């Protein structure tokens, strides 16, 4: 630990910075745990060699290729061409080197992963070594250059190996990330560092070469996080997709809302932009119509909510899609798995990272309702035809509403403008401290995020009904090396969030429905206004009380990893982990409902005459709700990974786990019983020459849901892969096709979250049912008992048979394409048996594992990186398409075959096919009879599907798609030049439809003039007698509900496809020289935007919402500025 | 670290592996209610039986009964009510209203489950268990009976428990003969065990021997009537096993069975018609006797009845709107029912038929008149003096006990004397609206006890009869008249018992020509039954099983002209207010609901509904 004094010096000189005092206190604690123990990599790493009559340098190359060791030496100075032979089986590098370098006069020193080769008596400090090497260099054209190496955050990177291509010479960057090396023009400098992508820079006489190395998306180079472990990237033959974590960093409150379009295979939709709202997501779409179609989310291997993870804390994020990737999860893995690992400390300098952001949010689209004039014109129009041309709002009345002279009796309120603000704000502060030595590595972080809502509420300290959400995250991940082969890791995390909002769920509904001229927000004398029917949105917002919802999550994990390489056999490891999580939620509602009034006129003195709507009260009443649960999880595993004879790579895993979740506030006895799962999982992998791969996985696990003796299931999977580009015959092509891999997998996975609204579906239940009164005076009133749910002793999990075939293709080492085809058959979906004939007379239908569904599709991704001069460019794109199909649901077959849901996608929409509008009475007479009330010209005309000359419910057919998009895609581009960086990310969906419906669309459904708000678009673009436009957007309006026009049809279906700029970011990193003067290692300013614009066919509201009237909290655009500093 | 420590770690590791116990996933469900537990205790066994009782229909809930769908009533509401579609003929197999199939098969299943398990309960004596089992058997038969009267032949499980694994495509209805045979045998079996009287007043309302026998009497009467006894309409219907579902020809012997079944109830000697003993005036006595059937709880006439603790549901709806604090004015008789009440003096039915324009053909011997008013008529129930239309004068006791007519005072005076007039602008004015406005000119006040202080929210309670003796008498009289060995004497005797209770003279005195005239007696019996059993949910099935519904329940319906803005003119007959009735032959029986057709693909639909 030679760096220690310097490091402490760094710390002390910054102590004055008060901002970080607290962090440093923690740091001091961890520093106390650090030790100066020697590096362990060389002892842990075992190397096998079988080389005959080769040069020493070839041996060294061979060692380099098998391990992470890097040899540093000067070619000219050291003769490494001596011929040696060596056979080593699982030997340490020390043993090998001492053997081959014996009697050569060459010394070596192992410094962690670097091995410095020197001639005898030349061992010295590294910078000195360099200068000596340089001094000995006799080539005149050589020039000494220098530069900085830093990571993508701008933090300086010590220990980076800088070598000149084609030579074995090299230097290592110092503590400040700076280096000096001698080069000649035309040389290529290679910068490499563990965990970073190596970079090659062409030297063309530039005086300095500053390099920023990109972190590999995985913790280690070419390693992919898989179920219960990691695999080398080239060995992976399951369908696994990872996303680069920086791509997920968006200025939003919850991680799930930034997933859409990011990974091939993810289907994500955001249905509300309310602060604290997450998004719904699926892996490869919806594969079951059973209870649970959501993926299993594992954070550090523990089933936890994705949205509780702070994106800044994430190290890796990947999704497991096919059978081979998920089989080990058995009954939990059928819907795919999301694996998130959180960051760990790395050996080296303590890094303090701080980020501060401020954002401005605005609805992507705010609906526009008809204003007072448009509303009155519309109503007059529909009124006059029923009333012999008489107008409801005569000109003078209309003027009174419009000129605002008597806003009490003739109000004119634009509710959406009054109730909602145009913009709101958010802010975020995030800090983390990480670092460590050989004994302790730590990562500690804390963050605060606050997002305000768009409710335009009147706030005071005593009473605040405004909408806002504040979230605090804390995390501490510590790894302790108890011994060179024993590591303990402790991950603690706490999330704490509070939401404040008015005590109403009806604000959106009534702010859309209430017409502009119904009532004033408040009467001029302060009297609380409310229409006789409906609500006053202003009142709902400001006078109904407020709610605070508090959530607290504590997540704890302790793990112990033991390496048995020394003791038993190389490559054998064991791990035990235990986690205990608790969630607590409390809702405190302080509500009131004051008396409200409606002004009916004025008395003789001009005073308003009020009618009281209700006897209310002005005091607050308390309502509270609590929920919570606790979960413990225990996992123990042994794993094995070893290469024999450089050809046979064998891996294995055997694992046991059990989980128990207990509801802290169960609704009944049955729900108080803990929810348990238990099982074992195993994996075996074998590859030959890293070219042919096979893998077998299985999970054997069960859940307490199923009847005793039938709780466990066996879920096997197999996969094969062929890395064609590793074949000898392919080598001539690798300069073009740098990677070609074919892979396929097949397996069985389960889903034990079968639903059906009951805990133990195997268990027959009795129920309270019916009552009857006996007795001469009815004194014997008795409540009845009946048989209840009949119980199904065969109840079992859903089974998913998954097939996956994929290809990975790399071109010119720049472009990588991955594509997978998948097919899944879901069997045994737990459904209510609707086909039990009614004569059986059961009063609660049994549930059976009878449902079947199919899902198939493709997902593909593309990555491209290029460097043009100093410009770093990277592009990525992904595409997911899936279509599911219900195969069996036990529902009776409908009369009309085309109404059968079988063979159609889940959530398929049905409706009439609209054929425009009736043009005339004659047109009506000549058309099939529409059985939804009497029709008139201007009403919608529908197709008679079954040809019976009648249009009714039997003519409703599958139209459009489903509300879950079948096509999901995303594409992004990043550019980086001289400290500036710029990135765009577009996201889009296709094959998705919803319906618009309800009074604001259909008009006047509520049969009163208070709740008849309509969209401006509807008021202005409808069919009228004056303008009988056959292409009008909306049909004739009626004074009451028009059942005919109200029917769901193609004309009311929305195509919700869209393409949006999901994320755009522009940043500038201050030059290192500037920031180092003020004591920082990185300062970056950036501006970031989310949902900056959206292109869609549908314009009335945000197309991602799933609401027939758009009357929900809109999705938000965010514009954010931030600064990121590293110390 | 030495080897010892490795071994320790390894040891801990495997200890953890093995620590899981094998029944980790087996939940302890011990404290939940199970079938065994329910049938091990008296209380819960009784609760189970109670649950079977709970499937009995609530006839008291007239909106969901047959009454608004029959020709005896004209309920006021014209929106949000299920009877509209049934009355205008627009209903079809997908119409959910009044479908009882699923509910009664559930009830049947529950009764069977009870019967199969009750013997497990040792806390109940053997005898009591036998009685409870017989109650369940009776109830199960009663549920089947209600299915049969609505749908005709149905699927019969017999005595075995229903089987969830039954193949739905194999299910079809059993022939009617088998249904009737099964139900009647079951009722016999139950009657053998059930007590004649419920001894403990706390358990009044439980089934008795009489209930079983009287149900059987009604069943066998229906079985003998034309609809179920070889009518042409349903003759050819076969189930998919090739069996005829209905009798292929009339069998007059069924009337003998019906007569015997009714006679068995009478011979129990356990019941007698309720009669008032304090009044001496025949009309007053008749009124109070007839009213007492509903107002005197658990009187001796009731054979099977249900306690209804809160009378508000019924009484609010039969009270006139506007003049009372709560009055929904919906439960109204049809003008036809009002017309049918006999004349007190002559004992004859006033109207023999109607012309096509609705004008009544009046039996001149009856003493009935529609012309003009009696200016100071003393209403026999409350003694108040009113201006009465002639049609309301001189009618029989049941008329005054039952009909609230335009121009009389509200039946109780807790809120003072309140004149009820239904014409437009009257105290309880007509209004052409879907809501609470009387449309026909009358309300049905028979179930509303004038002693209830409705002004102050006292709505009374009911021991609402399912079956009472008067019906059994009329069943018996009808069967005696129809038997091939016609027993006219008994037919007249038992018809007269019913008439006499209401103060009417014997039928053969009022109609001397009835002697030896089977057809006339049939017609008079039908009218008597319509009046006596009005609003007791029999008329709907009577006109169907008699197969006269196509005449009686078809075409325009007349009421009084409430469009008139004065009292006098509001007595005209008009079809301008009331909606017509539509009856097609298929309406004799209910359709099997579409959802049943969906689940049991081969079940045979009723005639006309395919």
mmCIF file of C-alpha atoms in Angstrom, chain A residues 341-587:
data_model
loop_
_atom_site.group_PDB
_atom_site.id
_atom_site.type_symbol
_atom_site.label_atom_id
_atom_site.label_comp_id
_atom_site.label_asym_id
_atom_site.label_seq_id
_atom_site.Cartn_x
_atom_site.Cartn_y
_atom_site.Cartn_z
ATOM 1 C CA UNK A 341 -26.124 -5.635 -9.152
ATOM 2 C CA UNK A 342 -25.113 -2.645 -7.129
ATOM 3 C CA UNK A 343 -21.752 -1.028 -7.135
ATOM 4 C CA UNK A 344 -18.859 -2.180 -5.078
ATOM 5 C CA UNK A 345 -15.794 -0.363 -3.978
ATOM 6 C CA UNK A 346 -12.620 -0.855 -5.989
ATOM 7 C CA UNK A 347 -9.104 -0.979 -4.750
ATOM 8 C CA UNK A 348 -7.356 2.261 -5.008
ATOM 9 C CA UNK A 349 -7.931 5.867 -4.365
ATOM 10 C CA UNK A 350 -10.964 7.040 -2.500
ATOM 11 C CA UNK A 351 -13.347 8.532 -4.964
ATOM 12 C CA UNK A 352 -15.924 11.034 -3.904
ATOM 13 C CA UNK A 353 -18.548 11.659 -6.481
ATOM 14 C CA UNK A 354 -21.241 14.303 -6.160
ATOM 15 C CA UNK A 355 -24.011 15.205 -8.500
ATOM 16 C CA UNK A 356 -26.550 17.979 -8.248
ATOM 17 C CA UNK A 357 -29.400 18.415 -10.667
ATOM 18 C CA UNK A 358 -32.338 20.696 -11.096
ATOM 19 C CA UNK A 359 -35.143 19.963 -13.465
ATOM 20 C CA UNK A 360 -38.182 21.546 -14.918
ATOM 21 C CA UNK A 361 -41.122 19.335 -15.807
ATOM 22 C CA UNK A 362 -44.072 19.957 -18.040
ATOM 23 C CA UNK A 363 -46.766 17.655 -19.372
ATOM 24 C CA UNK A 364 -45.836 16.148 -22.714
ATOM 25 C CA UNK A 365 -49.348 16.998 -23.778
ATOM 26 C CA UNK A 366 -52.100 18.643 -21.815
ATOM 27 C CA UNK A 367 -55.577 17.987 -23.190
ATOM 28 C CA UNK A 368 -57.595 20.949 -24.346
ATOM 29 C CA UNK A 369 -61.230 21.166 -23.467
ATOM 30 C CA UNK A 370 -63.874 23.288 -25.168
ATOM 31 C CA UNK A 371 -63.864 26.777 -23.672
ATOM 32 C CA UNK A 372 -66.989 28.616 -22.546
ATOM 33 C CA UNK A 373 -67.853 29.903 -25.978
ATOM 34 C CA UNK A 374 -67.225 26.627 -27.721
ATOM 35 C CA UNK A 375 -69.195 24.788 -25.103
ATOM 36 C CA UNK A 376 -72.215 27.067 -25.331
ATOM 37 C CA UNK A 377 -72.151 26.998 -29.110
ATOM 38 C CA UNK A 378 -72.034 23.230 -29.015
ATOM 39 C CA UNK A 379 -74.887 22.936 -26.573
ATOM 40 C CA UNK A 380 -77.012 25.425 -28.458
ATOM 41 C CA UNK A 381 -76.422 23.395 -31.556
ATOM 42 C CA UNK A 382 -77.590 20.109 -30.089
ATOM 43 C CA UNK A 383 -80.360 21.793 -28.106
ATOM 44 C CA UNK A 384 -81.994 23.666 -30.907
ATOM 45 C CA UNK A 385 -82.736 20.626 -32.991
ATOM 46 C CA UNK A 386 -84.743 19.149 -30.155
ATOM 47 C CA UNK A 387 -86.431 22.445 -29.400
ATOM 48 C CA UNK A 388 -87.578 23.808 -32.730
ATOM 49 C CA UNK A 389 -84.531 25.938 -33.285
ATOM 50 C CA UNK A 390 -84.699 27.602 -29.900
ATOM 51 C CA UNK A 391 -81.293 28.328 -28.390
ATOM 52 C CA UNK A 392 -80.481 27.350 -24.856
ATOM 53 C CA UNK A 393 -77.916 30.088 -24.331
ATOM 54 C CA UNK A 394 -79.303 33.192 -25.924
ATOM 55 C CA UNK A 395 -76.878 35.819 -27.112
ATOM 56 C CA UNK A 396 -77.243 38.042 -24.078
ATOM 57 C CA UNK A 397 -76.783 35.124 -21.679
ATOM 58 C CA UNK A 398 -73.769 34.007 -23.610
ATOM 59 C CA UNK A 399 -72.314 37.497 -23.413
ATOM 60 C CA UNK A 400 -72.755 37.519 -19.657
ATOM 61 C CA UNK A 401 -70.709 34.356 -19.405
ATOM 62 C CA UNK A 402 -68.077 35.635 -21.749
ATOM 63 C CA UNK A 403 -67.624 39.224 -20.599
ATOM 64 C CA UNK A 404 -67.109 38.279 -16.975
ATOM 65 C CA UNK A 405 -69.275 41.024 -15.475
ATOM 66 C CA UNK A 406 -70.953 38.644 -13.028
ATOM 67 C CA UNK A 407 -68.566 35.758 -12.429
ATOM 68 C CA UNK A 408 -70.731 34.459 -9.576
ATOM 69 C CA UNK A 409 -73.805 33.728 -11.602
ATOM 70 C CA UNK A 410 -72.128 33.671 -14.983
ATOM 71 C CA UNK A 411 -68.788 32.025 -14.293
ATOM 72 C CA UNK A 412 -66.212 31.178 -16.895
ATOM 73 C CA UNK A 413 -63.402 28.982 -15.641
ATOM 74 C CA UNK A 414 -60.814 27.133 -17.648
ATOM 75 C CA UNK A 415 -60.494 24.312 -15.189
ATOM 76 C CA UNK A 416 -57.409 22.682 -16.645
ATOM 77 C CA UNK A 417 -55.576 25.997 -16.582
ATOM 78 C CA UNK A 418 -56.671 26.796 -13.050
ATOM 79 C CA UNK A 419 -56.155 23.420 -11.445
ATOM 80 C CA UNK A 420 -52.894 22.475 -13.098
ATOM 81 C CA UNK A 421 -49.676 24.367 -13.480
ATOM 82 C CA UNK A 422 -47.901 24.518 -16.783
ATOM 83 C CA UNK A 423 -44.593 23.455 -15.298
ATOM 84 C CA UNK A 424 -43.150 22.150 -12.114
ATOM 85 C CA UNK A 425 -39.726 21.316 -10.757
ATOM 86 C CA UNK A 426 -37.538 18.555 -9.494
ATOM 87 C CA UNK A 427 -34.138 18.352 -7.922
ATOM 88 C CA UNK A 428 -31.670 15.681 -7.085
ATOM 89 C CA UNK A 429 -28.557 15.467 -5.004
ATOM 90 C CA UNK A 430 -26.439 12.377 -5.129
ATOM 91 C CA UNK A 431 -23.138 11.620 -3.473
ATOM 92 C CA UNK A 432 -21.082 8.531 -3.200
ATOM 93 C CA UNK A 433 -17.768 7.593 -1.699
ATOM 94 C CA UNK A 434 -15.940 4.523 -2.812
ATOM 95 C CA UNK A 435 -12.542 3.009 -2.652
ATOM 96 C CA UNK A 436 -10.681 0.540 -0.592
ATOM 97 C CA UNK A 437 -7.636 -1.506 -0.068
ATOM 98 C CA UNK A 438 -6.881 -5.151 -0.086
ATOM 99 C CA UNK A 439 -8.882 -5.963 2.988
ATOM 100 C CA UNK A 440 -11.827 -3.652 2.744
ATOM 101 C CA UNK A 441 -13.509 -2.168 -0.275
ATOM 102 C CA UNK A 442 -16.491 0.043 0.130
ATOM 103 C CA UNK A 443 -19.102 1.937 -1.755
ATOM 104 C CA UNK A 444 -21.307 4.307 0.213
ATOM 105 C CA UNK A 445 -23.901 6.528 -1.343
ATOM 106 C CA UNK A 446 -26.763 8.751 -0.454
ATOM 107 C CA UNK A 447 -29.256 10.650 -2.528
ATOM 108 C CA UNK A 448 -32.238 12.903 -2.252
ATOM 109 C CA UNK A 449 -34.752 13.337 -5.014
ATOM 110 C CA UNK A 450 -37.691 15.661 -4.913
ATOM 111 C CA UNK A 451 -40.328 16.011 -7.572
ATOM 112 C CA UNK A 452 -43.221 18.414 -7.400
ATOM 113 C CA UNK A 453 -46.561 17.854 -9.037
ATOM 114 C CA UNK A 454 -48.496 20.113 -11.340
ATOM 115 C CA UNK A 455 -51.424 20.629 -8.991
ATOM 116 C CA UNK A 456 -51.930 24.325 -8.532
ATOM 117 C CA UNK A 457 -52.787 24.097 -4.860
ATOM 118 C CA UNK A 458 -52.825 26.759 -2.195
ATOM 119 C CA UNK A 459 -50.127 25.835 0.244
ATOM 120 C CA UNK A 460 -49.579 26.887 3.764
ATOM 121 C CA UNK A 461 -47.508 25.468 6.542
ATOM 122 C CA UNK A 462 -50.582 24.271 8.351
ATOM 123 C CA UNK A 463 -52.379 22.814 5.420
ATOM 124 C CA UNK A 464 -50.632 21.711 2.270
ATOM 125 C CA UNK A 465 -52.571 19.811 -0.337
ATOM 126 C CA UNK A 466 -49.949 20.173 -3.034
ATOM 127 C CA UNK A 467 -48.552 17.137 -4.745
ATOM 128 C CA UNK A 468 -44.932 16.282 -4.219
ATOM 129 C CA UNK A 469 -42.751 13.302 -3.696
ATOM 130 C CA UNK A 470 -39.448 13.132 -1.901
ATOM 131 C CA UNK A 471 -37.210 10.134 -1.874
ATOM 132 C CA UNK A 472 -34.085 9.449 0.157
ATOM 133 C CA UNK A 473 -31.760 6.598 -0.691
ATOM 134 C CA UNK A 474 -28.858 5.296 1.266
ATOM 135 C CA UNK A 475 -26.559 2.449 0.408
ATOM 136 C CA UNK A 476 -23.440 0.965 1.882
ATOM 137 C CA UNK A 477 -21.766 -1.951 0.139
ATOM 138 C CA UNK A 478 -18.705 -3.241 1.897
ATOM 139 C CA UNK A 479 -16.483 -6.170 0.956
ATOM 140 C CA UNK A 480 -14.100 -7.514 3.555
ATOM 141 C CA UNK A 481 -11.381 -10.007 2.775
ATOM 142 C CA UNK A 482 -11.270 -12.049 5.959
ATOM 143 C CA UNK A 483 -8.540 -14.115 4.497
ATOM 144 C CA UNK A 484 -7.040 -14.338 1.098
ATOM 145 C CA UNK A 485 -9.696 -16.887 0.138
ATOM 146 C CA UNK A 486 -12.587 -15.627 2.164
ATOM 147 C CA UNK A 487 -14.659 -12.574 1.416
ATOM 148 C CA UNK A 488 -17.578 -11.198 3.370
ATOM 149 C CA UNK A 489 -19.807 -8.673 1.721
ATOM 150 C CA UNK A 490 -22.371 -6.587 3.508
ATOM 151 C CA UNK A 491 -24.865 -4.572 1.494
ATOM 152 C CA UNK A 492 -27.174 -2.293 3.407
ATOM 153 C CA UNK A 493 -29.660 -0.046 1.783
ATOM 154 C CA UNK A 494 -32.467 2.099 2.982
ATOM 155 C CA UNK A 495 -35.096 3.889 0.982
ATOM 156 C CA UNK A 496 -37.432 6.370 2.495
ATOM 157 C CA UNK A 497 -40.019 8.282 0.549
ATOM 158 C CA UNK A 498 -42.886 10.599 1.347
ATOM 159 C CA UNK A 499 -45.657 11.659 -0.923
ATOM 160 C CA UNK A 500 -47.979 14.514 -0.175
ATOM 161 C CA UNK A 501 -51.207 15.030 -2.085
ATOM 162 C CA UNK A 502 -54.738 16.345 -1.780
ATOM 163 C CA UNK A 503 -57.228 13.858 -0.364
ATOM 164 C CA UNK A 504 -59.077 13.164 -3.563
ATOM 165 C CA UNK A 505 -58.831 10.706 -6.382
ATOM 166 C CA UNK A 506 -61.414 12.527 -8.444
ATOM 167 C CA UNK A 507 -59.524 15.637 -9.391
ATOM 168 C CA UNK A 508 -58.707 14.520 -12.916
ATOM 169 C CA UNK A 509 -62.164 13.219 -13.540
ATOM 170 C CA UNK A 510 -63.940 16.372 -12.437
ATOM 171 C CA UNK A 511 -61.499 18.849 -13.879
ATOM 172 C CA UNK A 512 -62.247 17.318 -17.264
ATOM 173 C CA UNK A 513 -65.969 16.927 -16.778
ATOM 174 C CA UNK A 514 -66.896 20.208 -15.151
ATOM 175 C CA UNK A 515 -67.963 22.660 -17.821
ATOM 176 C CA UNK A 516 -66.314 26.090 -17.907
ATOM 177 C CA UNK A 517 -69.546 27.876 -17.032
ATOM 178 C CA UNK A 518 -70.752 25.582 -14.244
ATOM 179 C CA UNK A 519 -69.512 27.445 -11.195
ATOM 180 C CA UNK A 520 -66.805 29.858 -10.188
ATOM 181 C CA UNK A 521 -63.837 28.388 -8.330
ATOM 182 C CA UNK A 522 -65.089 30.208 -5.296
ATOM 183 C CA UNK A 523 -67.867 32.767 -4.956
ATOM 184 C CA UNK A 524 -66.787 36.352 -4.726
ATOM 185 C CA UNK A 525 -67.914 36.523 -1.086
ATOM 186 C CA UNK A 526 -65.749 33.526 -0.242
ATOM 187 C CA UNK A 527 -68.554 30.993 -0.175
ATOM 188 C CA UNK A 528 -67.428 27.564 -1.224
ATOM 189 C CA UNK A 529 -68.923 26.705 -4.572
ATOM 190 C CA UNK A 530 -70.089 23.378 -5.821
ATOM 191 C CA UNK A 531 -72.607 22.518 -8.500
ATOM 192 C CA UNK A 532 -75.726 20.633 -7.371
ATOM 193 C CA UNK A 533 -74.403 17.643 -9.304
ATOM 194 C CA UNK A 534 -70.737 16.798 -9.453
ATOM 195 C CA UNK A 535 -67.818 18.463 -7.756
ATOM 196 C CA UNK A 536 -65.878 21.675 -7.828
ATOM 197 C CA UNK A 537 -62.345 20.709 -8.869
ATOM 198 C CA UNK A 538 -60.925 23.718 -7.051
ATOM 199 C CA UNK A 539 -62.667 22.536 -3.944
ATOM 200 C CA UNK A 540 -61.439 18.982 -4.343
ATOM 201 C CA UNK A 541 -57.922 20.280 -4.594
ATOM 202 C CA UNK A 542 -57.919 22.848 -1.822
ATOM 203 C CA UNK A 543 -60.674 21.906 0.601
ATOM 204 C CA UNK A 544 -60.767 18.153 0.840
ATOM 205 C CA UNK A 545 -57.795 17.654 3.103
ATOM 206 C CA UNK A 546 -54.467 16.076 2.330
ATOM 207 C CA UNK A 547 -52.753 12.750 2.485
ATOM 208 C CA UNK A 548 -49.229 11.770 3.295
ATOM 209 C CA UNK A 549 -47.995 8.420 2.146
ATOM 210 C CA UNK A 550 -44.799 7.251 3.684
ATOM 211 C CA UNK A 551 -42.757 4.260 2.587
ATOM 212 C CA UNK A 552 -39.683 2.936 4.246
ATOM 213 C CA UNK A 553 -37.648 0.016 3.018
ATOM 214 C CA UNK A 554 -34.704 -1.484 4.738
ATOM 215 C CA UNK A 555 -32.677 -3.949 2.721
ATOM 216 C CA UNK A 556 -29.852 -5.920 4.201
ATOM 217 C CA UNK A 557 -27.648 -8.577 2.755
ATOM 218 C CA UNK A 558 -24.667 -10.408 4.101
ATOM 219 C CA UNK A 559 -22.689 -12.838 2.028
ATOM 220 C CA UNK A 560 -19.696 -15.059 2.573
ATOM 221 C CA UNK A 561 -17.631 -16.369 -0.308
ATOM 222 C CA UNK A 562 -15.030 -19.025 0.237
ATOM 223 C CA UNK A 563 -12.518 -20.017 -2.414
ATOM 224 C CA UNK A 564 -11.578 -23.664 -2.059
ATOM 225 C CA UNK A 565 -8.999 -23.568 -4.824
ATOM 226 C CA UNK A 566 -6.129 -24.092 -2.457
ATOM 227 C CA UNK A 567 -7.773 -26.502 -0.130
ATOM 228 C CA UNK A 568 -9.780 -28.823 -2.284
ATOM 229 C CA UNK A 569 -9.465 -28.210 -5.966
ATOM 230 C CA UNK A 570 -8.798 -25.190 -8.141
ATOM 231 C CA UNK A 571 -11.881 -23.333 -9.333
ATOM 232 C CA UNK A 572 -14.113 -24.447 -6.493
ATOM 233 C CA UNK A 573 -15.929 -21.771 -4.561
ATOM 234 C CA UNK A 574 -18.741 -21.655 -2.085
ATOM 235 C CA UNK A 575 -21.052 -18.858 -1.141
ATOM 236 C CA UNK A 576 -23.665 -18.309 1.510
ATOM 237 C CA UNK A 577 -25.876 -15.275 1.560
ATOM 238 C CA UNK A 578 -28.642 -14.176 3.803
ATOM 239 C CA UNK A 579 -30.856 -11.188 3.391
ATOM 240 C CA UNK A 580 -33.533 -9.589 5.500
ATOM 241 C CA UNK A 581 -35.676 -6.878 4.030
ATOM 242 C CA UNK A 582 -38.581 -4.981 5.512
ATOM 243 C CA UNK A 583 -41.083 -2.685 3.899
ATOM 244 C CA UNK A 584 -43.261 -0.326 5.836
ATOM 245 C CA UNK A 585 -45.907 1.925 4.486
ATOM 246 C CA UNK A 586 -48.172 4.334 6.303
ATOM 247 C CA UNK A 587 -50.899 6.500 4.886
#
